[in-house]
Coordinates of C-alpha atoms in Angstrom, one line a residue:
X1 CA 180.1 42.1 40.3
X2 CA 181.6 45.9 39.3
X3 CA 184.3 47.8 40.8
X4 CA 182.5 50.6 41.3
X5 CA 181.1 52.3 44.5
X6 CA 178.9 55.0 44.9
X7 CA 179.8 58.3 46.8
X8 CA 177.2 56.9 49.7
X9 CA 179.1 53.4 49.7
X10 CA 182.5 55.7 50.1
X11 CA 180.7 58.0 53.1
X12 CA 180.1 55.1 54.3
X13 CA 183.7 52.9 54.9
X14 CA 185.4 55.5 57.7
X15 CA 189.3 56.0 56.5
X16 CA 190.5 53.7 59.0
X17 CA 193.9 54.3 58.1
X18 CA 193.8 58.2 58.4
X19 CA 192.2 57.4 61.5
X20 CA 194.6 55.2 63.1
X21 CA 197.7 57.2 62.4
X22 CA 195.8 60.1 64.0
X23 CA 195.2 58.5 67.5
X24 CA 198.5 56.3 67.1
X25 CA 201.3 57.1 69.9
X26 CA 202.1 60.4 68.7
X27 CA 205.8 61.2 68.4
X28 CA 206.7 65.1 69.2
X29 CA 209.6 66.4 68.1
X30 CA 211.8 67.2 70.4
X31 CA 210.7 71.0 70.3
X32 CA 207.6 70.8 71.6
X33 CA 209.1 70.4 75.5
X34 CA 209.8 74.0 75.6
X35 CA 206.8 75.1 74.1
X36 CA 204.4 73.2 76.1
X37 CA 206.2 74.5 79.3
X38 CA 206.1 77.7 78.0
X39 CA 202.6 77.6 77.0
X40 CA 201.6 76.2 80.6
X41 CA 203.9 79.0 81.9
X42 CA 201.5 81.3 80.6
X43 CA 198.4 79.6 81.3
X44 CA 199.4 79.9 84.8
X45 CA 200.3 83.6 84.8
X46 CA 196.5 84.1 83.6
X47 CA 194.9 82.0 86.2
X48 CA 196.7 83.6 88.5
X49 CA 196.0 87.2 88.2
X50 CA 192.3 86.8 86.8
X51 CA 191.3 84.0 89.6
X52 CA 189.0 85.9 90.9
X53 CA 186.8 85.2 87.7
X54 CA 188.1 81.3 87.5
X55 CA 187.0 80.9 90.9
X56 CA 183.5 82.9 90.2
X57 CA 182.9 80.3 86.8
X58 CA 183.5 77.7 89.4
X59 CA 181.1 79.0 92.1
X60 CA 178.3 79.6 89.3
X61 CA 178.5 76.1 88.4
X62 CA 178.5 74.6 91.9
X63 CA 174.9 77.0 92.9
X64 CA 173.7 77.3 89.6
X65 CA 171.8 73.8 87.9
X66 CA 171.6 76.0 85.0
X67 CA 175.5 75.5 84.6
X68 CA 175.8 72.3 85.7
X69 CA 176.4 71.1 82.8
X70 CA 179.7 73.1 82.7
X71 CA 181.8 70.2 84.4
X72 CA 181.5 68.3 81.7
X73 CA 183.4 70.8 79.1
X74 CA 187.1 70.7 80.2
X75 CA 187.0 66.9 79.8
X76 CA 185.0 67.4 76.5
X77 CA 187.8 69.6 75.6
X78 CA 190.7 67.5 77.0
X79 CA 189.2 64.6 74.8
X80 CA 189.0 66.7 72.0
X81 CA 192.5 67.7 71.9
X82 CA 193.8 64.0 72.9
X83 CA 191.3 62.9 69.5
X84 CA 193.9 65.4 67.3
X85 CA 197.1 64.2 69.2
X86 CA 198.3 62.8 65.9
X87 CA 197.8 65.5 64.2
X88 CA 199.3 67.9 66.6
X89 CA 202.7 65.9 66.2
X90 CA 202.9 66.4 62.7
X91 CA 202.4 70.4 62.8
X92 CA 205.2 72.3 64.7
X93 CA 204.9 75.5 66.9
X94 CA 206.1 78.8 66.5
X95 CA 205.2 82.0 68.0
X96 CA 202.4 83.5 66.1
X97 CA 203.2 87.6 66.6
X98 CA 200.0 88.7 65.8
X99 CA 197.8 86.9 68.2
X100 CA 199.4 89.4 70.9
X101 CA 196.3 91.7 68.9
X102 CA 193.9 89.7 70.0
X103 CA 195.7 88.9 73.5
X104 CA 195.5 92.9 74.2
X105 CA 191.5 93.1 73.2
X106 CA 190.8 90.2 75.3
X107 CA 192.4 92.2 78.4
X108 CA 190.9 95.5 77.0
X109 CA 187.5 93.5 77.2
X110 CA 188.2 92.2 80.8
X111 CA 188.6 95.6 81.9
X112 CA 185.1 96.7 80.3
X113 CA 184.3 93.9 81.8
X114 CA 185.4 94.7 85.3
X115 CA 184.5 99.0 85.3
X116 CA 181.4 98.0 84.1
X117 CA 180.9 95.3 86.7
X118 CA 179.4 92.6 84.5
X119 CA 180.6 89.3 85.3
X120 CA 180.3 87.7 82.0
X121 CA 181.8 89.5 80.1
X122 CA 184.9 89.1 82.4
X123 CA 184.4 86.0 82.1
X124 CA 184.7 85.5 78.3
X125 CA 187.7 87.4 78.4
X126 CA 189.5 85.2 80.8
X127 CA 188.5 82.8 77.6
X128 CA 189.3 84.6 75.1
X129 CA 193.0 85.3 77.0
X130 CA 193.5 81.5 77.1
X131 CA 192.6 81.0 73.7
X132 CA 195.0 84.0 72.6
X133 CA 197.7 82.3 74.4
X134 CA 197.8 79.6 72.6
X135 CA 197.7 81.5 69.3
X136 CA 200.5 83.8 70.0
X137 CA 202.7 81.0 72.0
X138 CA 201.8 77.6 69.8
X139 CA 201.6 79.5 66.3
X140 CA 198.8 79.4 63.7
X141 CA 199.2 76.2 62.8
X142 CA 199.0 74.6 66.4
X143 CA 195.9 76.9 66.9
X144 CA 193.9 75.9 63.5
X145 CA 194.6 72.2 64.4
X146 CA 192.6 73.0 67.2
X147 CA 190.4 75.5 66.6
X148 CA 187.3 73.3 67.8
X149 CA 188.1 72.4 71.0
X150 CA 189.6 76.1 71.5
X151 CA 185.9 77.6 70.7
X152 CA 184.0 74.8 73.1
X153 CA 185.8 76.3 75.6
X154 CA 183.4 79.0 75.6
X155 CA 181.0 76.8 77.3
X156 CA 182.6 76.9 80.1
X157 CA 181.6 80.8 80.7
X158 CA 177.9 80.5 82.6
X159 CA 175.6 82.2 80.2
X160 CA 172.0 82.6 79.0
X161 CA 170.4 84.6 82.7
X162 CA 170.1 87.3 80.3
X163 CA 167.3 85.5 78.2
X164 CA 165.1 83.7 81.0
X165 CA 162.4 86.8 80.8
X166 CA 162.3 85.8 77.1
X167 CA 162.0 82.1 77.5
X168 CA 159.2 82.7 80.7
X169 CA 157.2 84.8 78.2
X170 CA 157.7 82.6 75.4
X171 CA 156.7 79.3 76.8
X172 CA 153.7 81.5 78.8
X173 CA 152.0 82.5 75.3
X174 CA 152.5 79.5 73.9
X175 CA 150.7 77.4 76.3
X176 CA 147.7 79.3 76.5
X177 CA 148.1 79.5 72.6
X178 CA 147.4 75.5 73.0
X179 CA 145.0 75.8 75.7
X180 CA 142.7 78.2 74.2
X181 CA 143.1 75.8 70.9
X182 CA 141.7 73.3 73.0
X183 CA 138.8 75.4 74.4
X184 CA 140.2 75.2 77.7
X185 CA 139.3 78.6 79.9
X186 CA 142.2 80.3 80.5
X187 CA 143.3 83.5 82.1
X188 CA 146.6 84.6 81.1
X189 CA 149.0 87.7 83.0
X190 CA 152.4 88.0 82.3
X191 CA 154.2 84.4 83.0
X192 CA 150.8 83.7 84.9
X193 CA 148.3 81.4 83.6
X194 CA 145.1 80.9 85.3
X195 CA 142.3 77.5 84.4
X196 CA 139.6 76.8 86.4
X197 CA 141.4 73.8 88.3
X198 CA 144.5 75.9 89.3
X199 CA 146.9 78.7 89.0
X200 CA 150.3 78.6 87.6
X201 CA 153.4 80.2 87.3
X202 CA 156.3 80.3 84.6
X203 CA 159.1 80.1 87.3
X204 CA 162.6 81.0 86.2
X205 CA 163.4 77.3 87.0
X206 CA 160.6 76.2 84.1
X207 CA 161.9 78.7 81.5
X208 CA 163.8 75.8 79.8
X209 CA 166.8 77.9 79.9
X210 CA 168.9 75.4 81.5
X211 CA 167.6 72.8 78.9
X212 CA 168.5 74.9 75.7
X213 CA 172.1 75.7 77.1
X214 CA 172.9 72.3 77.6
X215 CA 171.3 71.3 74.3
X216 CA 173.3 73.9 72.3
X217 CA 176.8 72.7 74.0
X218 CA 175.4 69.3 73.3
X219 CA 174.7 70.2 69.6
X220 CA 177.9 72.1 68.9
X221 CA 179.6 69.0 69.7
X222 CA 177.7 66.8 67.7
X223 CA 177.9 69.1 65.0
X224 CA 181.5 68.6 64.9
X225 CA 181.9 64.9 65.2
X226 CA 179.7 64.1 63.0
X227 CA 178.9 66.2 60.3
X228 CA 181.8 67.9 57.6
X229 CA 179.6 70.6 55.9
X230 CA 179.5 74.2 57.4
X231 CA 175.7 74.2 56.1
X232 CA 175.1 71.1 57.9
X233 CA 177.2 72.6 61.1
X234 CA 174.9 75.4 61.3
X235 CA 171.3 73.5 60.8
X236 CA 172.0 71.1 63.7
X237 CA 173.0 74.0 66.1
X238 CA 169.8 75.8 64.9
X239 CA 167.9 72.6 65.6
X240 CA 169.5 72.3 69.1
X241 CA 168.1 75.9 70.2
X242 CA 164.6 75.4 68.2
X243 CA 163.7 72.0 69.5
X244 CA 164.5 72.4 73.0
X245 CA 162.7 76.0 73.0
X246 CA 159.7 74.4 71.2
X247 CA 159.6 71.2 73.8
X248 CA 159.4 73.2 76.5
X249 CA 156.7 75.4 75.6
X250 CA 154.4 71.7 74.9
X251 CA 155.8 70.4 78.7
X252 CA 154.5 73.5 80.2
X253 CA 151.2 73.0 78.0
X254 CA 151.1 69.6 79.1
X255 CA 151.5 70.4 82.6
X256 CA 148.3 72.4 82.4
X257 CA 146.5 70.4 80.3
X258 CA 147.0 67.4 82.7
X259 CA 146.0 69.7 85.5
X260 CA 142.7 70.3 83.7
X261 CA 141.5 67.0 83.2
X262 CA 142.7 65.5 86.6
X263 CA 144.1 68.0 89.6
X264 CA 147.1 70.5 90.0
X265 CA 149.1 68.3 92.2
X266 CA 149.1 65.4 89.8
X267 CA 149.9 67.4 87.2
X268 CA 153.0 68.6 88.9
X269 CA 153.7 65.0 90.5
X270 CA 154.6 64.4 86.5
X271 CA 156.6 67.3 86.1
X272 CA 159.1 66.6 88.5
X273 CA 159.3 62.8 87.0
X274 CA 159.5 63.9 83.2
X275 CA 161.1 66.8 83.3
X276 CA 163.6 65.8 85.7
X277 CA 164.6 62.5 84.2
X278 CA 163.0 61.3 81.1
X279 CA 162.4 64.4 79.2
X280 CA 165.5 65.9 78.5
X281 CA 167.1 62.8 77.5
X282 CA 163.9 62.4 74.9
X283 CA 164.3 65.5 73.5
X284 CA 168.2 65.4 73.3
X285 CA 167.7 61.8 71.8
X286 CA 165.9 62.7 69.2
X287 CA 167.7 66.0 67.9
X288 CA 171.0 63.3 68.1
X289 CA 168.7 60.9 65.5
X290 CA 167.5 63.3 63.5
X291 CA 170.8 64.9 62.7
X292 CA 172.4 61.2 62.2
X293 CA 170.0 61.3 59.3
X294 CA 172.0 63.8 57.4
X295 CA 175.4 63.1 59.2
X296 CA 177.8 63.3 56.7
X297 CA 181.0 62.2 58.8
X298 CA 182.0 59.7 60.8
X299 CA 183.4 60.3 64.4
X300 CA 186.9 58.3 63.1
X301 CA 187.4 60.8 60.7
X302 CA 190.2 62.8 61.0
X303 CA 189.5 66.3 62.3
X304 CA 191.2 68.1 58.6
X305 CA 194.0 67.0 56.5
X306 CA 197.0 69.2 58.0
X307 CA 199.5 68.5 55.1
X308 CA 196.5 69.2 52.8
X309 CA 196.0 73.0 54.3
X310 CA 199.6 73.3 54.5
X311 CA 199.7 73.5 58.0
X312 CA 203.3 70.7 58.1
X313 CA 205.0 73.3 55.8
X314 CA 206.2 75.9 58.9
X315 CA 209.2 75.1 60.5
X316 CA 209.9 74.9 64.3
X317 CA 210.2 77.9 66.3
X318 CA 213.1 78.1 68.6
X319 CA 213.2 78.1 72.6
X320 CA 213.7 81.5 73.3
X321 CA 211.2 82.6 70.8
X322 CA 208.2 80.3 73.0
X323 CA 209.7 82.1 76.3
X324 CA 209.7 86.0 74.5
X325 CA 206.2 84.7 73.5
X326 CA 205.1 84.1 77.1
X327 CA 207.0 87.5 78.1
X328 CA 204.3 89.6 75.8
X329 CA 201.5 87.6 76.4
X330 CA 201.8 88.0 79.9
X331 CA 202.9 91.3 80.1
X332 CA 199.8 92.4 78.5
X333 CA 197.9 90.5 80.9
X334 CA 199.7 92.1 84.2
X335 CA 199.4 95.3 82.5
X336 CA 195.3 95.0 81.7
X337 CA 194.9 93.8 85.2
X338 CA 196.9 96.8 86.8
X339 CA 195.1 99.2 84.6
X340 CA 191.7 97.5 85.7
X341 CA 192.9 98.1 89.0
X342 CA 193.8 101.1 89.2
X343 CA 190.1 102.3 87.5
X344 CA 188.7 100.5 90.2
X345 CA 190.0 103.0 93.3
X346 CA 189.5 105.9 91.4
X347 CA 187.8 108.3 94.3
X348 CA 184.5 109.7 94.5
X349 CA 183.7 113.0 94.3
X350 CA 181.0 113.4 96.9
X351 CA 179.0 111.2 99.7
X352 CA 175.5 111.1 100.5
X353 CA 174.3 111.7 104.1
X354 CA 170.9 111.1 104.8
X355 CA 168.0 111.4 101.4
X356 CA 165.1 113.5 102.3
X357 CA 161.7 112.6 101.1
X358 CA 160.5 115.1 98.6
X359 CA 157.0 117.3 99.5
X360 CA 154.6 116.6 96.6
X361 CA 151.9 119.1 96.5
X362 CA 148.2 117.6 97.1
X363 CA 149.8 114.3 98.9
X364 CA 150.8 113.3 102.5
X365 CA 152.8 110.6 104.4
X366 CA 151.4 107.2 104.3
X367 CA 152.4 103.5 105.8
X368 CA 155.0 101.7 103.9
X369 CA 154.6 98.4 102.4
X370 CA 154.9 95.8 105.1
X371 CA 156.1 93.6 102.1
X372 CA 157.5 95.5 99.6
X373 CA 161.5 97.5 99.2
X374 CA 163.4 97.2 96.5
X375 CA 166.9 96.2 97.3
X376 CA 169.9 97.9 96.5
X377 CA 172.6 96.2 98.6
X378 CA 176.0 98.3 99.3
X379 CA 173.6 101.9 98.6
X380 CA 175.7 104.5 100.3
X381 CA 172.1 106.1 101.1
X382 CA 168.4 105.4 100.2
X383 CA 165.0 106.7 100.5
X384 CA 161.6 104.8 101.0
X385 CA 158.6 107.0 101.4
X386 CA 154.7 105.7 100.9
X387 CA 152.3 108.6 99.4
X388 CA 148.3 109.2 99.5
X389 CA 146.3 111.8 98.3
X390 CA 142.8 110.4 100.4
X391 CA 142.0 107.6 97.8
X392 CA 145.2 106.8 95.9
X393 CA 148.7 105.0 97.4
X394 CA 152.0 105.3 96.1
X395 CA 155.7 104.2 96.9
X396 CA 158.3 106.0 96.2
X397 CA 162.7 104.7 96.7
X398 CA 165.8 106.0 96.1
X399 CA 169.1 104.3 95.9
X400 CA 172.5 106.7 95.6
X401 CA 176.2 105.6 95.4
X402 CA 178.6 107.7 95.2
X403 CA 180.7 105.5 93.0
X404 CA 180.3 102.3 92.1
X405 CA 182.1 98.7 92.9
X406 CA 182.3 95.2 93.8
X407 CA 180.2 95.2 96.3
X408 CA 178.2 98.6 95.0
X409 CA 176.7 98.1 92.4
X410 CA 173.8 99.7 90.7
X411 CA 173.0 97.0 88.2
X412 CA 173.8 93.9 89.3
X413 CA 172.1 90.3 89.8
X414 CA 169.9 91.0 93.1
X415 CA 169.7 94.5 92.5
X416 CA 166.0 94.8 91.8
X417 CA 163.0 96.6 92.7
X418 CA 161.3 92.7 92.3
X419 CA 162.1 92.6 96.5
X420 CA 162.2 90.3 98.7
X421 CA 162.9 88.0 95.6
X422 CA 161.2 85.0 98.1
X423 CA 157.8 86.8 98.0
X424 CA 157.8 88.7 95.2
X425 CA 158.4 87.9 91.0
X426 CA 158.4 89.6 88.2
X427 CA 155.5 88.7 85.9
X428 CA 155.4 91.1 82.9
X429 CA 156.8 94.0 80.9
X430 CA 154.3 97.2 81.0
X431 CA 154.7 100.2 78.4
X432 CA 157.2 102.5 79.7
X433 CA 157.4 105.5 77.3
X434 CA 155.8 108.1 79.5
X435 CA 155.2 111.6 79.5
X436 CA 155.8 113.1 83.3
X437 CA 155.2 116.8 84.4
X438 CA 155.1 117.5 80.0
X439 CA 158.5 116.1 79.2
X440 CA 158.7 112.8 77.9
X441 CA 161.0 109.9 79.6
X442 CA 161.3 106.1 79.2
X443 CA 161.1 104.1 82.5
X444 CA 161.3 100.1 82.9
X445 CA 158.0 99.1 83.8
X446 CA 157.0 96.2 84.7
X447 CA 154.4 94.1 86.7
X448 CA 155.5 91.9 89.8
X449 CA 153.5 89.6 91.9
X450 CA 153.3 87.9 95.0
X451 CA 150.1 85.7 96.8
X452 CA 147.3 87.1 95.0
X453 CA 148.8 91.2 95.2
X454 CA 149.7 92.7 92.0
X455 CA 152.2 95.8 92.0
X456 CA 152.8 97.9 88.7
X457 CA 156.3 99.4 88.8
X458 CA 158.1 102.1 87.1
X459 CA 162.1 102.4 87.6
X460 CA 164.6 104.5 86.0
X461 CA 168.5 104.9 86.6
X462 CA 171.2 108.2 87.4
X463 CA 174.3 107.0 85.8
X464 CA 177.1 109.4 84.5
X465 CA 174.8 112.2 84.4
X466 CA 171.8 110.2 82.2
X467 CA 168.3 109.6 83.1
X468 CA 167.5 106.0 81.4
X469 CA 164.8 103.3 82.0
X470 CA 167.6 100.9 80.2
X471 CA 169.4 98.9 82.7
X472 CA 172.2 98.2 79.8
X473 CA 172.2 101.7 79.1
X474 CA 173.1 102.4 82.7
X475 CA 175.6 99.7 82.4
X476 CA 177.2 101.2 79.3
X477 CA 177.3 104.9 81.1
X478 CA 178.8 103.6 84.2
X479 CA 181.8 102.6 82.4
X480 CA 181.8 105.5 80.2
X481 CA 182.5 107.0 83.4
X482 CA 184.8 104.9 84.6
X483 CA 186.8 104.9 81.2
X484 CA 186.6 108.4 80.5
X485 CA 186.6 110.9 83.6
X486 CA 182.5 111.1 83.7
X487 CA 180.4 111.8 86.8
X488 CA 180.8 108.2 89.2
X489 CA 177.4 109.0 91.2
X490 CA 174.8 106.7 90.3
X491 CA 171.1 105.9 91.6
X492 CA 168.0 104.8 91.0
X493 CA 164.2 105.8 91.7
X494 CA 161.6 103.7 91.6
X495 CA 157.8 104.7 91.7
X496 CA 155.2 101.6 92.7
X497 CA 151.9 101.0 93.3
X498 CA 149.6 98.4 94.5
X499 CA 146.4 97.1 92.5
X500 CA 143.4 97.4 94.3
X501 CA 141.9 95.1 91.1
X502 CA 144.6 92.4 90.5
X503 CA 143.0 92.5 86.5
X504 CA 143.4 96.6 86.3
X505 CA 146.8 98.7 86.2
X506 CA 147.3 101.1 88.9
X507 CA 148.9 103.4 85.7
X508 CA 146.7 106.3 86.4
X509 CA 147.7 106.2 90.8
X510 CA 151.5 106.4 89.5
X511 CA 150.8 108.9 86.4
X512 CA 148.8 111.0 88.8
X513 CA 151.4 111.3 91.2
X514 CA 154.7 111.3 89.0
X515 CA 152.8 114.4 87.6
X516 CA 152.7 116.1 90.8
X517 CA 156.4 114.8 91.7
X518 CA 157.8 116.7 88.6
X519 CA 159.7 115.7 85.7
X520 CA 161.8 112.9 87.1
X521 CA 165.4 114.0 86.4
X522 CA 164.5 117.5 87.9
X523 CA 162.7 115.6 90.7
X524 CA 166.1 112.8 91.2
X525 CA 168.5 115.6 91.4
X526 CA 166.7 117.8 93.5
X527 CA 166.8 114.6 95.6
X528 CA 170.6 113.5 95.5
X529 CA 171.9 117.1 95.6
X530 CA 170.1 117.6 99.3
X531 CA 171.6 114.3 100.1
X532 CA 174.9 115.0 98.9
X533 CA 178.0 116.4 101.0
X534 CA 181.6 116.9 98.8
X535 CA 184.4 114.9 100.0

């Protein structure tokens, strides 16, 4: 028998004894009372003036399945901190001055957040203001010793909308990628995919999004717990987004592929059982497996070695330090909050009375769409005029606001030209660098169906005196004008058309027309300035 053990033999006997004194009854000193007040002190402040955003997280969660997943991450957390108890006794806090940095650009960021209108990012800097908190009030030491579950409580921020059009696309092209691999006849338009035994759709709901945002909350745990190398860390959070991505793209496949060989309704029957209940937890299982592989921690091992990083060396703050602590961190939150506010009711320069539709030389009035509009909610004036030239049909609509807000808002979630959302989905991006009345512009284009009618679209947006196609570009000028004195009138103009041919663009109807219409920011404020009236 020899003495010696290998490096595995070693990974593999958990330091009990490091373990147990970090979970044993932990024994504060005496000046952590004050501190933890204080800290809570704080904490409430926070809640309290951004609760509007606390309650919205909450809301999301509740309506959204996507987030649902979200109710789990305060306990996470909670669990997380209650794991490091032991070594949260033997580290002391002490105000931490220069976390009131970070405190002031997580306000600065809620109030980009808020002139900008994007809920989000609001959101994160509620976040971000928590986790500040406890930098500037606990110290550097407190907040290293917890740095973990600090950062999971980003999860709790509902995420990810942003890349559903991604995901659709993504797991549309790889399916028919299969499909055709299997000699299967496909037709394939946008997130629609057509086989001689059915049609279907990559919803929103079939994206996988709410699968790889749970997996990646689920991964960034496990990549804590159980694995010590940042390289390690960082491959089993990869594998988390990857897997999920890839194992949705084969469900939708297999979807199809059963629907082919049997019937449509079957094929759907097993969606709703697999995806619903047995697939996830396969998928999940198996990314948890693979990474135990190379796990090279246990989950009794302490979360660091505090005297090693030298995190016992700093002595105690006093009492009146942790309460002149809470006095900056929340003064910089009142003050970010009344200077959001105030941003908020800055007036508006003009109103809009009624928009009159524009004459177009060679075209006359036509019927509207009995079920098409885009919507605009909270528009302080719009226009919706049909077009035809004898052979050809186009749509035009205008949205104005004369400034925008809560509930005004020119980019916003419901704010589309894909209207009414219960009839009507988008189903593809179309080229939109165009050339209209010889001066070039980029519009978003895109392609949006609805029971067998196709309708090519081409949007663009007024915002701070700009003419973009980019709906983040019209995000970022809106607050430039917000932040900065700019123009506070915004709108939008949408040109559409209707496929007489589901399979052929209607390009030309619109090109024809936008040509006679007139270069569109000529045409736009020609439009708002007959509308407008000063205030």
């Amino acid at each position: 028998m020899t003495l010696e053990t290998t490096a595995e033999e070693e990974r593999s006997t958990p330091p009990k004894a490091d373990a147990a004194r970090d979970r044993a009854p932990a024994r504060f000193a005496p000046v952590w009372r004050p501190y933890a007040l204080a800290w809570l002190a704080v904490l409430a402040v926070i809640l309290v003036l951004f609760r509007a955003e606390a309650i919205s997280m909450v809301e999301k969660w509740e309506n959204d399945e996507t987030f649902g997943h979200a109710w789990l991450i305060l306990p996470i957390v909670l669990w997380l901190v209650w794991m490091r108890r032991g070594l949260l006794a033997r580290v002391n806090p002490r105000p931490f001055w220069w976390g009131l940095v970070p405190m002031a650009g997580a306000a600065l960021l809620w109030v980009v957040g808020d002139v900008a209108r994007v809920a989000f990012v609001e959101q994160f800097a509620l976040v971000f203001m928590i986790q500040a908190s406890v930098l500037t009030v606990l110290g550097l030491a407190v907040t290293r010793t917890l740095l973990f579950p600090l950062f999971y409580l980003l999860f709790l921020v509902p995420f990810g909308d942003q890349i559903v059009p991604m995901l659709q696309d993504f797991t549309a092209r790889f399916s028919v990628s299969l499909l055709e691999w299997l000699n299967v006849p496909t037709y394939h338009d946008g997130i629609f995919i057509s086989i001689p035994t059915g049609d279907f759709e990559v919803a929103q709901a079939c994206s996988g999004v709410r699968f790889v945002i749970a997996m990646l909350a689920v991964g960034s745990l496990y990549a804590n717990v159980a694995f010590a190398s940042p390289w390690r860390r960082a491959a089993i959070i990869g594998l988390s987004l990857v897997v999920p991505v890839i194992a949705n793209g084969f469900r939708a496949f297999g979807i199809i592929y059963i629907a082919h060989l049997t019937d449509s309704e079957y094929a759907v029957g097993v969606d709703h059982i697999v995806y619903g209940w047995v697939f996830f937890s396969i998928v999940m299982i198996a990314v948890l497996l693979i990474g135990r592989l190379f796990s090279d921690r246990w989950i009794d091992d302490p979360a660091m070695d505090v005297e090693a990083k030298g995190l016992t060396r700093a002595g105690a703050g006093t009492a009146r330090q942790a309460w002149l602590a809470v006095s900056a961190v929340a003064g910089i939150a009142l003050l970010g909050a009344a200077y959001g506010s105030w941003m908020d009711h800055r007036a508006a320069s003009i109103s809009f009375a009624e928009l009159t539709p524009p004459e177009v030389a060679g075209w006359q009035s036509a019927a509207l769409p009995a079920d098409w509009k885009p919507h605009f909610a909270g528009a302080d004036a719009e226009l919706f005029h049909a077009y035809t030239d004898g052979t050809r049909t186009v749509s035009l609509y205008v949205a104005a606001f004369s400034r925008q807000t809560d509930e005004h808002e020119l980019v916003a979630y419901g704010q589309t030209a894909v209207a009414p959302s219960d009839t009507w989905t988008w189903a593809a991006s179309l080229p939109g660098r165009l050339t209209i009345g010889g001066k070039a512009t980029e519009a978003q284009a895109m392609q949006i169906n609805a029971r067998g009618k196709v309708r090519d679209v081409w949007q663009w947006y007024w915002v701070n005196g700009k003419l973009t196609g980019n709906p983040y570009v019209a995000k970022i000028e809106g607050l430039k004008a917000k932040l900065f004195g700019g123009d506070l009138v915004a709108a939008t103009l949408v040109l559409s058309a209707e496929r007489v041919d589901v399979t052929v663009r209607s390009t030309e109807d619109l090109q024809a027309f936008a040509d006679d219409l007139g270069p569109i920011e000529a045409s736009l404020r020609a439009i708002l300035s007959a509308g407008a009236k000063g205030q």
